[in-house]
Amino acid sequence: IKQDYLLVHASHVQAKEAMKSALQAQEAFRAEQLDSKEALEEAHAQLARQEEELVELRANRTTMIEAAKRINDLQVQVNEKDVQLCRKDEEIENLSRQLEQS
């Protein structure tokens, strides 16, 4: 009986140690899983921030393109006005010569 008790006790101690090791492994896994989950959540948050920034940059790009088009249109108008002014200056010079000659 004593020998049976010692065998059962040894088996019990071995099972207890195995359970303790399994519990430690489970806790390590949970900690690693938690770290992974937090890293994933942070990655999702960072991705969301980058998507918002990209939307803003695209909106700014569109605004800049529209502004560049408007500047180009205004430059064309300025050039046309310059041409008109040169023609008016020529007309004034011609009229001044005509007045001097008469």
Tab-separated table of C-alpha atoms in Angstrom:
chain	number	residue	atom	x	y	z
A	1	ILE	CA	0.000	0.000	0.000
A	2	LYS	CA	2.788	2.372	0.860
A	3	GLN	CA	4.377	1.718	-2.511
A	4	ASP	CA	1.032	2.405	-4.241
A	5	TYR	CA	0.698	5.612	-2.233
A	6	LEU	CA	4.186	6.715	-3.268
A	7	LEU	CA	3.395	5.986	-6.917
A	8	VAL	CA	0.113	7.902	-6.742
A	9	HIS	CA	1.798	10.745	-4.879
A	10	ALA	CA	4.620	10.918	-7.444
A	11	SER	CA	2.061	10.847	-10.237
A	12	HIS	CA	0.090	13.586	-8.467
A	13	VAL	CA	3.213	15.750	-8.051
A	14	GLN	CA	4.105	15.203	-11.712
A	15	ALA	CA	0.567	16.092	-12.846
A	16	LYS	CA	0.593	19.161	-10.606
A	17	GLU	CA	3.901	20.325	-12.129
A	18	ALA	CA	2.574	19.684	-15.641
A	19	MET	CA	-0.553	21.731	-14.840
A	20	LYS	CA	1.610	24.507	-13.405
A	21	SER	CA	3.720	24.546	-16.589
A	22	ALA	CA	0.573	24.545	-18.735
A	23	LEU	CA	-0.858	27.439	-16.703
A	24	GLN	CA	2.364	29.424	-17.139
A	25	ALA	CA	2.334	28.718	-20.877
A	26	GLN	CA	-1.313	29.818	-21.025
A	27	GLU	CA	-0.519	33.054	-19.173
A	28	ALA	CA	2.435	33.727	-21.494
A	29	PHE	CA	0.168	33.121	-24.495
A	30	ARG	CA	-2.484	35.483	-23.109
A	31	ALA	CA	0.105	38.185	-22.505
A	32	GLU	CA	1.480	37.757	-26.024
A	33	GLN	CA	-2.034	37.743	-27.453
A	34	LEU	CA	-2.851	40.942	-25.570
A	35	ASP	CA	0.312	42.605	-26.881
A	36	SER	CA	-0.554	41.489	-30.409
A	37	LYS	CA	-4.117	42.757	-30.046
A	38	GLU	CA	-2.909	46.143	-28.790
A	39	ALA	CA	-0.400	46.367	-31.654
A	40	LEU	CA	-3.151	45.510	-34.141
A	41	GLU	CA	-5.485	48.138	-32.666
A	42	GLU	CA	-2.710	50.740	-32.852
A	43	ALA	CA	-2.011	49.761	-36.464
A	44	HIS	CA	-5.715	50.177	-37.294
A	45	ALA	CA	-5.776	53.581	-35.580
A	46	GLN	CA	-2.656	54.669	-37.446
A	47	LEU	CA	-4.156	53.480	-40.727
A	48	ALA	CA	-7.337	55.462	-40.015
A	49	ARG	CA	-5.249	58.585	-39.295
A	50	GLN	CA	-3.298	58.097	-42.515
A	51	GLU	CA	-6.519	57.638	-44.487
A	52	GLU	CA	-7.879	60.896	-43.045
A	53	GLU	CA	-4.622	62.651	-43.899
A	54	LEU	CA	-4.763	61.254	-47.423
A	55	VAL	CA	-8.323	62.523	-47.881
A	56	GLU	CA	-7.210	65.953	-46.673
A	57	LEU	CA	-4.173	65.947	-48.960
A	58	ARG	CA	-6.328	64.976	-51.926
A	59	ALA	CA	-8.752	67.785	-51.101
A	60	ASN	CA	-5.856	70.229	-50.827
A	61	ARG	CA	-4.456	68.966	-54.132
A	62	THR	CA	-7.807	69.539	-55.808
A	63	THR	CA	-7.969	73.040	-54.345
A	64	MET	CA	-4.416	73.745	-55.517
A	65	ILE	CA	-5.193	72.494	-59.029
A	66	GLU	CA	-8.282	74.698	-59.167
A	67	ALA	CA	-6.259	77.663	-57.885
A	68	ALA	CA	-3.565	77.030	-60.503
A	69	LYS	CA	-6.219	76.966	-63.228
A	70	ARG	CA	-7.671	80.220	-61.916
A	71	ILE	CA	-4.210	81.821	-61.829
A	72	ASN	CA	-3.642	80.692	-65.403
A	73	ASP	CA	-6.990	82.163	-66.481
A	74	LEU	CA	-6.168	85.435	-64.744
A	75	GLN	CA	-2.725	85.524	-66.386
A	76	VAL	CA	-4.379	85.107	-69.779
A	77	GLN	CA	-6.691	88.025	-68.948
A	78	VAL	CA	-3.737	90.141	-67.820
A	79	ASN	CA	-1.913	89.344	-71.066
A	80	GLU	CA	-4.992	90.295	-73.086
A	81	LYS	CA	-5.259	93.575	-71.177
A	82	ASP	CA	-1.559	94.243	-71.834
A	83	VAL	CA	-2.154	93.751	-75.555
A	84	GLN	CA	-5.157	96.090	-75.411
A	85	LEU	CA	-3.091	98.716	-73.562
A	86	CYS	CA	-0.308	98.488	-76.135
A	87	ARG	CA	-2.850	99.010	-78.912
A	88	LYS	CA	-4.346	101.975	-77.067
A	89	ASP	CA	-0.854	103.437	-76.578
A	90	GLU	CA	-0.226	103.047	-80.312
A	91	GLU	CA	-3.568	104.714	-81.072
A	92	ILE	CA	-2.722	107.612	-78.777
A	93	GLU	CA	0.696	108.014	-80.422
A	94	ASN	CA	-0.867	107.957	-83.879
A	95	LEU	CA	-3.499	110.506	-82.845
A	96	SER	CA	-0.813	112.715	-81.290
A	97	ARG	CA	1.186	112.639	-84.559
A	98	GLN	CA	-1.911	113.433	-86.544
A	99	LEU	CA	-2.645	116.387	-84.275
A	100	GLU	CA	0.896	117.653	-84.602
A	101	GLN	CA	0.774	117.394	-88.367
A	102	SER	CA	-2.480	119.292	-88.662
